[in-house]
Amino acid sequence: MDINWNDAIICKGNNYRLKNIQKKEKINIAAFGGSITQGSLADSVKNSYSYLVYKWMCGRFPDKQFRYFNCGVGGTGSLYGAFRVDRDLATCEPDLVIVDFSVNDAACEEALETFEGMMRQVLSLPSKPAVIILGNVFYDRGESAQVLHSMIARHYGLPMLSMDTTLYRAVLEGKIDRRDFTPDDLHPDNYGHRLLAECIENYLDRTFVS
């Protein structure tokens, strides 16, 4: 399947925090979101997109020590996420956080406010983590809160990657059948998680200094 993962970058952001990761010897990677982040429909957490990214990072920087934390809770949006930053995320002392509440947040002003409040908490954590926002989508109708979340990404200079402009576009163009990677038009199977990981890995690889 021919997907240009560079098309996923709908907001490049300021990558100084991400590049600073390379200066560290010990790096904590956390995934923060809903059921997709939790690994729903993958047959093991080790086949979830965030764990695959963690393993990729281990291979990309074999001289560093990595720890992985999955802070996904199914069926929750950024409103509940805002209450979980201190409880679930801060304790991980993350250096890199992958955030995805795109399919659980409604496309409304209230969700925009809760997402911004949550992101301000994440960015203010003592560990000063780099953040990547991931935008997933309903593959039967193309709906998500991506547009609202991208407004926050641009305002705070955060990178955001979109499945709307890549994987969903490939579905619409007939390059891939959505049943090849999602049985319910939303949650990815093992192959779907692999595709999400490839998208994130592509962005990280082009951002890090060799």
Tab-separated table of C-alpha atoms in Angstrom:
chain	number	residue	atom	x	y	z
A	1	MET	CA	0.000	0.000	0.000
A	2	ASP	CA	1.368	3.392	-1.025
A	3	ILE	CA	0.824	5.929	1.764
A	4	ASN	CA	3.012	8.993	2.092
A	5	TRP	CA	3.187	9.385	5.858
A	6	ASN	CA	4.560	12.896	5.430
A	7	ASP	CA	0.997	13.854	4.452
A	8	ALA	CA	-0.009	13.062	8.040
A	9	ILE	CA	1.810	16.131	9.361
A	10	ILE	CA	-0.986	18.694	9.567
A	11	CYS	CA	0.928	20.719	12.151
A	12	LYS	CA	4.717	20.565	12.226
A	13	GLY	CA	5.037	22.397	15.515
A	14	ASN	CA	8.144	23.376	17.391
A	15	ASN	CA	10.301	20.305	17.916
A	16	TYR	CA	12.847	21.623	20.403
A	17	ARG	CA	11.514	19.413	23.207
A	18	LEU	CA	11.528	16.394	20.933
A	19	LYS	CA	15.093	16.999	19.827
A	20	ASN	CA	16.149	17.489	23.456
A	21	ILE	CA	15.178	13.879	24.115
A	22	GLN	CA	18.309	12.814	22.273
A	23	LYS	CA	20.412	14.442	24.990
A	24	LYS	CA	18.952	12.184	27.686
A	25	GLU	CA	20.222	8.771	28.751
A	26	LYS	CA	16.922	7.599	30.242
A	27	ILE	CA	13.705	8.267	28.330
A	28	ASN	CA	10.141	7.607	29.478
A	29	ILE	CA	7.521	7.208	26.738
A	30	ALA	CA	3.833	7.511	27.628
A	31	ALA	CA	0.666	7.143	25.573
A	32	PHE	CA	-2.347	9.120	26.808
A	33	GLY	CA	-5.798	8.695	25.301
A	34	GLY	CA	-8.824	6.440	24.894
A	35	SER	CA	-9.420	2.889	23.735
A	36	ILE	CA	-7.203	3.056	20.634
A	37	THR	CA	-4.322	4.190	22.816
A	38	GLN	CA	-5.213	1.478	25.306
A	39	GLY	CA	-4.657	-1.008	22.487
A	40	SER	CA	-8.236	-1.996	21.784
A	41	LEU	CA	-8.579	-4.831	19.209
A	42	ALA	CA	-4.850	-5.534	19.138
A	43	ASP	CA	-4.353	-9.077	20.402
A	44	SER	CA	-1.747	-7.882	22.893
A	45	VAL	CA	-0.585	-4.583	24.322
A	46	LYS	CA	2.722	-5.400	22.628
A	47	ASN	CA	0.923	-4.999	19.294
A	48	SER	CA	-0.558	-1.611	20.196
A	49	TYR	CA	0.748	1.353	18.236
A	50	SER	CA	2.366	3.044	21.217
A	51	TYR	CA	4.255	-0.071	22.303
A	52	LEU	CA	5.473	-0.545	18.724
A	53	VAL	CA	6.745	3.047	18.744
A	54	TYR	CA	8.487	2.364	22.059
A	55	LYS	CA	10.215	-0.691	20.555
A	56	TRP	CA	11.191	1.364	17.513
A	57	MET	CA	12.754	3.985	19.785
A	58	CYS	CA	14.710	1.275	21.578
A	59	GLY	CA	16.123	0.194	18.241
A	60	ARG	CA	16.709	3.749	17.014
A	61	PHE	CA	18.724	4.640	20.131
A	62	PRO	CA	20.245	1.396	21.460
A	63	ASP	CA	22.573	3.299	23.789
A	64	LYS	CA	19.680	4.764	25.801
A	65	GLN	CA	17.360	3.308	28.433
A	66	PHE	CA	13.638	3.440	27.763
A	67	ARG	CA	10.518	2.856	29.837
A	68	TYR	CA	7.000	2.562	28.440
A	69	PHE	CA	3.702	3.592	30.019
A	70	ASN	CA	0.251	3.079	28.542
A	71	CYS	CA	-2.194	5.579	30.047
A	72	GLY	CA	-5.107	4.859	27.751
A	73	VAL	CA	-8.618	4.451	29.186
A	74	GLY	CA	-11.328	3.296	26.812
A	75	GLY	CA	-14.369	5.473	26.185
A	76	THR	CA	-12.872	8.627	27.679
A	77	GLY	CA	-12.267	12.049	26.204
A	78	SER	CA	-10.153	15.006	27.204
A	79	LEU	CA	-12.579	16.052	29.970
A	80	TYR	CA	-11.713	12.924	31.941
A	81	GLY	CA	-8.167	13.155	30.614
A	82	ALA	CA	-7.783	16.535	32.289
A	83	PHE	CA	-8.547	14.896	35.624
A	84	ARG	CA	-6.066	12.097	34.924
A	85	VAL	CA	-2.954	14.108	34.074
A	86	ASP	CA	-1.718	14.311	37.663
A	87	ARG	CA	-2.912	10.857	38.687
A	88	ASP	CA	-1.891	8.785	35.680
A	89	LEU	CA	0.573	10.737	33.586
A	90	ALA	CA	2.658	12.845	35.962
A	91	THR	CA	3.728	9.782	37.915
A	92	CYS	CA	5.368	8.404	34.731
A	93	GLU	CA	7.657	11.443	34.528
A	94	PRO	CA	7.288	11.286	30.737
A	95	ASP	CA	9.820	12.645	28.282
A	96	LEU	CA	7.567	11.920	25.307
A	97	VAL	CA	3.764	11.812	25.361
A	98	ILE	CA	1.609	10.652	22.458
A	99	VAL	CA	-1.874	12.112	22.932
A	100	ASP	CA	-5.043	10.920	21.170
A	101	PHE	CA	-8.570	11.882	22.191
A	102	SER	CA	-9.669	12.659	18.631
A	103	VAL	CA	-12.536	10.184	18.346
A	104	ASN	CA	-13.859	10.519	21.898
A	105	ASP	CA	-14.048	14.305	22.001
A	106	ALA	CA	-17.066	15.943	20.413
A	107	ALA	CA	-16.493	18.600	17.758
A	108	CYS	CA	-17.807	21.398	19.965
A	109	GLU	CA	-16.572	24.418	21.888
A	110	GLU	CA	-16.755	22.638	25.256
A	111	ALA	CA	-14.458	19.868	24.063
A	112	LEU	CA	-12.073	22.456	22.656
A	113	GLU	CA	-11.829	24.015	26.119
A	114	THR	CA	-11.265	20.708	27.908
A	115	PHE	CA	-8.652	19.610	25.376
A	116	GLU	CA	-6.757	22.873	25.743
A	117	GLY	CA	-6.901	22.669	29.535
A	118	MET	CA	-5.623	19.120	29.450
A	119	MET	CA	-2.800	19.973	27.055
A	120	ARG	CA	-1.685	22.904	29.192
A	121	GLN	CA	-1.376	20.523	32.127
A	122	VAL	CA	0.628	18.030	30.061
A	123	LEU	CA	3.011	20.699	28.802
A	124	SER	CA	3.462	22.036	32.351
A	125	LEU	CA	4.507	18.707	33.860
A	126	PRO	CA	7.827	18.922	35.732
A	127	SER	CA	9.453	16.589	33.197
A	128	LYS	CA	8.636	19.076	30.380
A	129	PRO	CA	7.719	16.333	27.917
A	130	ALA	CA	7.709	16.508	24.162
A	131	VAL	CA	4.173	15.959	22.879
A	132	ILE	CA	2.806	14.493	19.668
A	133	ILE	CA	-0.944	14.777	19.043
A	134	LEU	CA	-2.454	11.944	17.027
A	135	GLY	CA	-5.692	12.339	15.103
A	136	ASN	CA	-7.673	9.164	14.472
A	137	VAL	CA	-11.006	9.017	12.637
A	138	PHE	CA	-14.205	7.010	12.129
A	139	TYR	CA	-13.446	5.217	8.865
A	140	ASP	CA	-17.062	4.836	7.791
A	141	ARG	CA	-17.869	8.554	7.913
A	142	GLY	CA	-14.613	10.443	8.449
A	143	GLU	CA	-15.640	12.140	11.681
A	144	SER	CA	-13.328	13.213	14.493
A	145	ALA	CA	-12.373	16.217	16.609
A	146	GLN	CA	-9.228	16.668	14.556
A	147	VAL	CA	-9.995	20.193	13.343
A	148	LEU	CA	-10.517	21.478	16.884
A	149	HIS	CA	-7.483	19.655	18.222
A	150	SER	CA	-5.350	21.037	15.402
A	151	MET	CA	-6.284	24.548	16.530
A	152	ILE	CA	-4.726	23.799	19.914
A	153	ALA	CA	-1.734	22.148	18.264
A	154	ARG	CA	-1.041	25.241	16.186
A	155	HIS	CA	-1.595	27.630	19.076
A	156	TYR	CA	0.916	25.819	21.295
A	157	GLY	CA	3.324	24.845	18.517
A	158	LEU	CA	2.752	21.103	18.870
A	159	PRO	CA	3.163	18.505	16.127
A	160	MET	CA	-0.026	16.764	15.068
A	161	LEU	CA	-0.358	13.709	12.832
A	162	SER	CA	-3.581	12.854	11.028
A	163	MET	CA	-5.126	9.595	9.868
A	164	ASP	CA	-7.701	11.689	8.003
A	165	THR	CA	-5.141	12.938	5.477
A	166	THR	CA	-3.418	9.570	5.116
A	167	LEU	CA	-5.135	6.305	5.991
A	168	TYR	CA	-8.717	7.531	5.588
A	169	ARG	CA	-7.772	9.189	2.303
A	170	ALA	CA	-6.336	5.848	1.145
A	171	VAL	CA	-9.691	4.226	1.977
A	172	LEU	CA	-11.594	6.838	-0.021
A	173	GLU	CA	-9.228	6.425	-2.967
A	174	GLY	CA	-9.642	2.657	-2.919
A	175	LYS	CA	-5.999	1.967	-2.081
A	176	ILE	CA	-6.988	-0.082	0.949
A	177	ASP	CA	-10.205	-1.608	2.258
A	178	ARG	CA	-10.997	-0.430	5.768
A	179	ARG	CA	-11.707	-4.033	6.754
A	180	ASP	CA	-8.026	-4.740	6.167
A	181	PHE	CA	-7.138	-2.829	9.328
A	182	THR	CA	-10.319	-2.181	11.350
A	183	PRO	CA	-13.231	-4.558	11.941
A	184	ASP	CA	-15.517	-1.895	13.425
A	185	ASP	CA	-14.635	1.229	11.383
A	186	LEU	CA	-12.752	2.733	14.316
A	187	HIS	CA	-10.458	0.526	16.388
A	188	PRO	CA	-7.417	-0.835	14.550
A	189	ASP	CA	-6.489	-4.506	14.552
A	190	ASN	CA	-2.840	-5.583	14.727
A	191	TYR	CA	-2.201	-4.358	11.198
A	192	GLY	CA	-3.994	-1.088	11.896
A	193	HIS	CA	-1.871	-0.470	14.976
A	194	ARG	CA	1.202	-1.193	12.866
A	195	LEU	CA	0.107	1.485	10.404
A	196	LEU	CA	-0.385	4.034	13.200
A	197	ALA	CA	3.068	3.198	14.517
A	198	GLU	CA	4.621	3.628	11.061
A	199	CYS	CA	3.098	7.085	10.818
A	200	ILE	CA	4.563	8.171	14.160
A	201	GLU	CA	7.917	6.508	13.479
A	202	ASN	CA	8.178	8.333	10.161
A	203	TYR	CA	7.673	11.645	11.900
A	204	LEU	CA	10.152	10.851	14.653
A	205	ASP	CA	12.773	9.613	12.220
A	206	ARG	CA	12.630	12.782	10.124
A	207	THR	CA	12.739	14.936	13.264
A	208	PHE	CA	15.610	13.352	15.173
A	209	VAL	CA	19.174	14.303	14.298
A	210	SER	CA	21.130	11.334	12.963
